[in-house]
Amino acid sequence: MFNLILFGPPGSGKGTQSEKLVAKYNLKHLSTGDLLRSEISAKTPLGVEAKKFMDKGQLVPDEVVIGMISSALDANPDAAGFLFDGFPRTAAQAVALDKLLELKNNSINVMIALTVSEEELVKRLVKRGETSGRTDDNNGHVIRTRILEYHKKTSPVADHYKKAKKVVMVKGEGSVDDIFRALTKEIDALRKKS
Ligand code: B4P
């Protein structure tokens, strides 16, 4: 199994690159953002609760997203590997993910962290907000809250995997294809070694 975390601040291109990576490496894509948005569209009790946090740019409570990931892992026993996109986003989620994988005699192979300047992040999210209909993209205050939440609660997740020497940094600025090439170069080198 090959398990990869694609990490980075909001708007760093995790969703964009994940789509290309899962196609190339036959991984199961687990995006907590996408899972939450489909709960919201289906108006489930979980979705109604999550929307209150997402609309403000805040993180959804840990127990909600950990439960979603646990069910998704159980629902895909034959996956060749998982690409975690937007998860883990807090230290508690990272600890929970390690435990869930350990129960399946598995672990994270690598965390790839996309680095993008704050100015570029805001530019991308505002641009997407013009067309996406995403309520968390069309308000400058909400975008700033998401970036603050990232610095406060999410960036410590990288330290968790740095301790295990599992973090690789890749520049997330430039064309989508150039960034994809840089990501595949790192992944191919790692897969050769393992
Ligand atoms: P997510 O759905 O994870 O989304 P994101 O962080 O906004 O974006 P991403 O980094 O995937 O950027 P994308 O490729 O789309 O989170 C949304 C919300 O869900 C969170 O705020 C939180 O409330 C909640 N949530 C999700 N997971 C959670 C968890 N684990 N715990 C708690 N809460 C959770 O790219 C953004 C834009 O940039 C796109 O328009 C794209 O086209 C553009 N772009 C991409 N690459 C580019 C490039 N190279 N050049 C120019 N533009 C580019």
XYZ file of C-alpha atoms and ligand atoms in Angstrom:
247
model
C 0.000 0.000 0.000
C 1.152 3.553 -0.695
C -0.430 6.205 1.538
C 0.180 9.858 0.809
C -0.917 13.066 2.528
C -1.089 16.120 0.287
C -0.674 19.033 2.665
C -0.832 22.807 2.367
C -2.828 25.934 3.188
C -6.287 26.624 1.706
C -5.950 27.280 -2.007
C -2.504 25.700 -2.299
C -3.784 23.318 -4.978
C -4.347 20.149 -2.947
C -7.650 19.378 -4.671
C -6.309 20.280 -8.133
C -3.204 18.098 -7.855
C -4.987 15.244 -6.040
C -7.244 14.628 -9.029
C -4.218 14.140 -11.273
C -2.251 12.067 -8.745
C -5.038 9.564 -8.012
C -5.453 8.956 -11.747
C -1.726 8.337 -12.253
C -1.092 6.147 -9.194
C -4.478 4.407 -8.853
C -4.981 5.707 -5.312
C -8.293 6.220 -3.532
C -8.861 9.978 -3.135
C -10.116 10.947 0.337
C -10.854 14.674 0.502
C -12.537 15.720 3.742
C -13.580 19.000 2.045
C -15.378 17.063 -0.736
C -16.916 14.594 1.739
C -18.221 17.488 3.859
C -19.583 19.357 0.821
C -21.515 16.259 -0.299
C -23.012 15.924 3.201
C -24.057 19.603 2.923
C -25.659 19.063 -0.518
C -27.552 16.029 0.804
C -28.679 18.134 3.816
C -27.723 15.362 6.278
C -27.547 16.267 10.013
C -23.727 16.045 9.735
C -23.784 18.398 6.729
C -26.072 20.921 8.461
C -23.709 20.985 11.476
C -20.513 21.167 9.340
C -21.880 24.056 7.237
C -22.027 26.303 10.317
C -18.246 26.001 10.709
C -17.277 25.993 7.013
C -19.286 29.142 6.215
C -17.248 30.990 8.864
C -13.926 29.592 7.612
C -13.465 27.519 10.760
C -12.404 23.889 10.953
C -15.153 21.318 11.489
C -14.798 19.491 14.877
C -12.238 16.669 14.903
C -14.667 13.889 15.880
C -16.818 14.598 12.799
C -13.978 14.384 10.239
C -12.204 11.488 11.985
C -15.467 9.499 11.894
C -15.865 10.242 8.175
C -12.312 9.090 7.379
C -12.687 5.953 9.494
C -15.845 4.970 7.543
C -14.137 5.739 4.217
C -11.150 3.515 5.113
C -13.500 0.671 6.072
C -15.468 1.112 2.849
C -12.344 0.618 0.690
C -10.599 -2.532 1.958
C -9.072 -3.325 -1.457
C -7.552 0.107 -2.215
C -3.960 0.092 -3.497
C -3.361 3.128 -1.301
C -4.986 6.371 -0.178
C -4.369 9.993 -1.013
C -5.462 12.102 1.963
C -6.388 15.600 0.734
C -7.144 18.217 3.407
C -6.787 15.645 6.197
C -5.278 15.579 8.807
C -5.768 19.261 9.602
C -5.099 19.189 13.354
C -2.598 17.341 15.548
C -5.486 15.272 17.012
C -6.536 14.216 13.477
C -2.946 13.167 12.712
C -2.768 10.982 15.829
C -6.155 9.437 14.956
C -5.100 8.751 11.357
C -1.889 7.014 12.465
C -3.956 4.808 14.809
C -6.570 3.959 12.164
C -3.857 2.922 9.692
C -1.979 0.959 12.355
C -5.125 -1.088 12.992
C -4.865 -2.108 9.340
C -1.098 -2.806 9.626
C -0.431 0.286 7.555
C 1.069 3.744 7.858
C 1.660 7.011 6.016
C 4.517 6.734 3.506
C 4.953 10.447 2.896
C 3.471 13.885 3.478
C 4.048 16.256 0.580
C 3.638 19.885 1.613
C 2.806 22.445 -1.083
C 4.314 25.868 -0.375
C 2.516 28.940 -1.746
C 2.778 32.616 -0.722
C -0.160 34.109 1.163
C -0.724 36.718 -1.550
C -1.108 33.980 -4.193
C -3.449 31.940 -1.936
C -5.834 34.858 -1.464
C -5.730 35.644 -5.212
C -6.655 32.038 -6.137
C -9.466 31.718 -3.599
C -11.024 35.071 -4.529
C -10.860 34.048 -8.214
C -12.506 30.676 -7.523
C -15.165 32.478 -5.437
C -16.260 34.379 -8.570
C -17.500 31.142 -10.178
C -17.577 28.246 -7.686
C -20.618 29.227 -5.636
C -18.608 28.152 -2.574
C -19.742 30.371 0.297
C -16.301 30.088 1.940
C -14.533 31.540 -1.129
C -16.517 34.710 -1.787
C -15.813 36.655 1.379
C -12.401 38.154 2.192
C -12.957 37.859 5.959
C -13.780 34.128 5.684
C -10.705 33.524 3.485
C -8.491 35.249 6.051
C -10.053 33.160 8.866
C -9.244 29.965 6.906
C -5.613 31.026 6.523
C -5.404 31.937 10.251
C -6.925 28.550 11.203
C -4.276 26.930 9.034
C -1.400 28.720 10.802
C -2.840 28.089 14.272
C -4.148 24.527 14.040
C -2.992 22.872 10.805
C 0.688 23.772 10.376
C 1.619 21.756 13.574
C 0.522 18.636 11.649
C 3.666 18.973 9.506
C 5.802 18.871 12.699
C 4.125 15.585 13.644
C 5.302 13.942 10.389
C 8.661 15.803 10.360
C 9.537 13.933 13.567
C 9.073 10.711 11.590
C 11.135 12.164 8.688
C 8.190 11.775 6.338
C 7.825 15.340 5.013
C 8.829 16.536 1.537
C 8.282 20.159 0.472
C 7.281 21.044 -3.087
C 6.795 24.561 -4.454
C 3.083 24.974 -5.254
C 3.486 28.032 -7.521
C 3.815 27.872 -11.296
C 1.667 26.008 -13.811
C -0.512 23.072 -12.671
C 1.469 20.750 -14.997
C 4.869 21.897 -13.711
C 3.770 21.354 -10.095
C 2.376 17.924 -11.032
C 5.739 16.996 -12.592
C 7.578 18.056 -9.420
C 5.181 15.965 -7.298
C 5.504 12.841 -9.458
C 9.301 13.144 -9.396
C 9.248 12.961 -5.576
C 6.674 10.150 -5.474
C 8.453 8.046 -8.116
C 11.745 8.344 -6.221
C 10.051 7.241 -2.987
C 8.222 4.321 -4.582
C 11.492 3.086 -6.084
C 13.083 3.096 -2.617
C 10.168 1.291 -0.859
P -10.936 22.056 1.383
O -12.044 21.527 0.584
O -9.892 21.093 1.850
O -10.323 23.146 0.416
P -9.230 24.208 0.311
O -8.252 24.102 1.446
O -9.999 25.467 0.174
O -8.496 24.083 -1.083
P -7.336 23.293 -1.869
O -5.968 23.443 -1.282
O -7.803 21.898 -2.116
O -7.249 24.135 -3.185
P -7.648 23.854 -4.692
O -6.820 22.808 -5.349
O -9.108 23.653 -4.732
O -11.495 22.790 2.703
C -12.673 23.581 2.777
C -13.219 23.688 4.227
O -13.680 22.384 4.685
C -12.215 24.100 5.323
O -12.083 25.500 5.420
C -12.874 23.468 6.594
O -13.916 24.260 7.091
C -13.480 22.181 6.096
N -12.580 21.005 6.286
C -12.063 20.232 5.276
N -11.288 19.246 5.796
C -11.298 19.412 7.157
C -10.666 18.710 8.228
N -9.851 17.677 8.017
N -10.888 19.151 9.499
C -11.705 20.181 9.747
N -12.335 20.892 8.767
C -12.139 20.516 7.481
O -7.219 25.210 -5.380
C -7.801 26.462 -5.074
C -7.929 27.308 -6.336
O -6.626 27.560 -6.898
C -8.742 26.630 -7.440
O -9.589 27.567 -8.020
C -7.694 26.159 -8.441
O -8.168 26.144 -9.773
C -6.596 27.201 -8.274
N -5.267 26.650 -8.545
C -4.810 25.423 -8.183
N -3.527 25.263 -8.598
C -3.164 26.437 -9.214
C -1.975 26.905 -9.856
N -0.884 26.152 -9.954
N -1.958 28.162 -10.362
C -3.070 28.954 -10.277
N -4.232 28.562 -9.709
C -4.296 27.326 -9.173
